[in-house]
Amino acid sequence: MQATVRDFDPATRSGSVFLDDGTQIPFDAAAFDAGPLRLLRSGQRVNIVMDGDDVTYVTLSTFPVPG
């Protein structure tokens, strides 16, 4: 699923994204650490994987998500 980074705190490695419908969803350090990224900027397009209401994986839109 694609989303846009709303905010990201490099100290806690957590933040939130906006879905295309405007829904805001937070993600924690575990979701960020599951992917290959070192930093995110507001406005970046990302792919996210969700388990229920929780984001479990965040990566850039150009990177594959785990299958």
Coordinates of C-alpha atoms in Angstrom, one line a residue:
M1 CA 0.0 0.0 0.0
Q2 CA 1.3 3.4 -0.8
A3 CA 1.4 6.4 1.5
T4 CA 3.1 9.8 2.0
V5 CA 5.4 10.5 5.0
R6 CA 3.7 13.1 7.3
D7 CA 6.6 13.2 9.9
F8 CA 9.6 11.2 11.0
D9 CA 11.7 11.5 14.1
P10 CA 15.2 10.0 13.5
A11 CA 15.8 9.8 17.3
T12 CA 13.0 7.4 17.9
R13 CA 12.8 6.1 14.3
S14 CA 9.0 6.5 14.3
G15 CA 6.6 8.8 12.6
S16 CA 3.3 8.8 10.6
V17 CA 2.1 8.6 7.1
F18 CA -1.0 9.8 5.2
L19 CA -2.9 7.3 3.0
D20 CA -4.2 8.6 -0.3
D21 CA -7.6 9.1 1.3
G22 CA -6.0 11.4 4.0
T23 CA -6.1 8.9 6.8
Q24 CA -3.1 9.4 9.1
I25 CA -1.4 6.2 10.4
P26 CA 1.5 6.1 12.9
F27 CA 4.4 3.7 12.6
D28 CA 6.9 2.7 15.2
A29 CA 10.6 2.0 15.2
A30 CA 10.1 -1.8 14.5
A31 CA 8.3 -1.0 11.3
F32 CA 11.0 1.4 10.2
D33 CA 13.8 -0.9 11.2
A34 CA 12.2 -3.8 9.3
G35 CA 13.1 -2.0 6.0
P36 CA 16.4 -0.9 4.5
L37 CA 16.0 2.8 5.2
R38 CA 18.1 5.2 7.3
L39 CA 16.0 8.3 7.1
L40 CA 12.6 9.6 5.8
R41 CA 11.6 13.1 4.9
S42 CA 8.1 14.6 5.0
G43 CA 6.4 14.3 1.6
Q44 CA 8.2 11.2 0.5
R45 CA 6.2 8.5 -1.1
V46 CA 6.6 5.1 0.6
N47 CA 5.2 1.6 0.5
I48 CA 3.9 0.2 3.8
V49 CA 2.8 -3.2 4.9
M50 CA 0.0 -3.4 7.5
D51 CA -1.1 -6.2 9.9
G52 CA -4.6 -5.1 10.9
D53 CA -4.3 -1.5 12.0
D54 CA -0.5 -1.6 12.6
V55 CA 2.2 -0.7 10.1
T56 CA 4.8 -3.5 10.1
Y57 CA 7.1 -2.3 7.3
V58 CA 8.1 1.0 5.7
T59 CA 10.2 1.4 2.6
L60 CA 10.5 3.8 -0.4
S61 CA 8.1 3.3 -3.2
T62 CA 10.9 2.2 -5.5
F63 CA 11.9 -0.7 -3.2
P64 CA 10.1 -4.0 -3.1
V65 CA 8.1 -5.0 -0.1
P66 CA 8.4 -8.4 1.5
G67 CA 6.1 -11.0 0.1

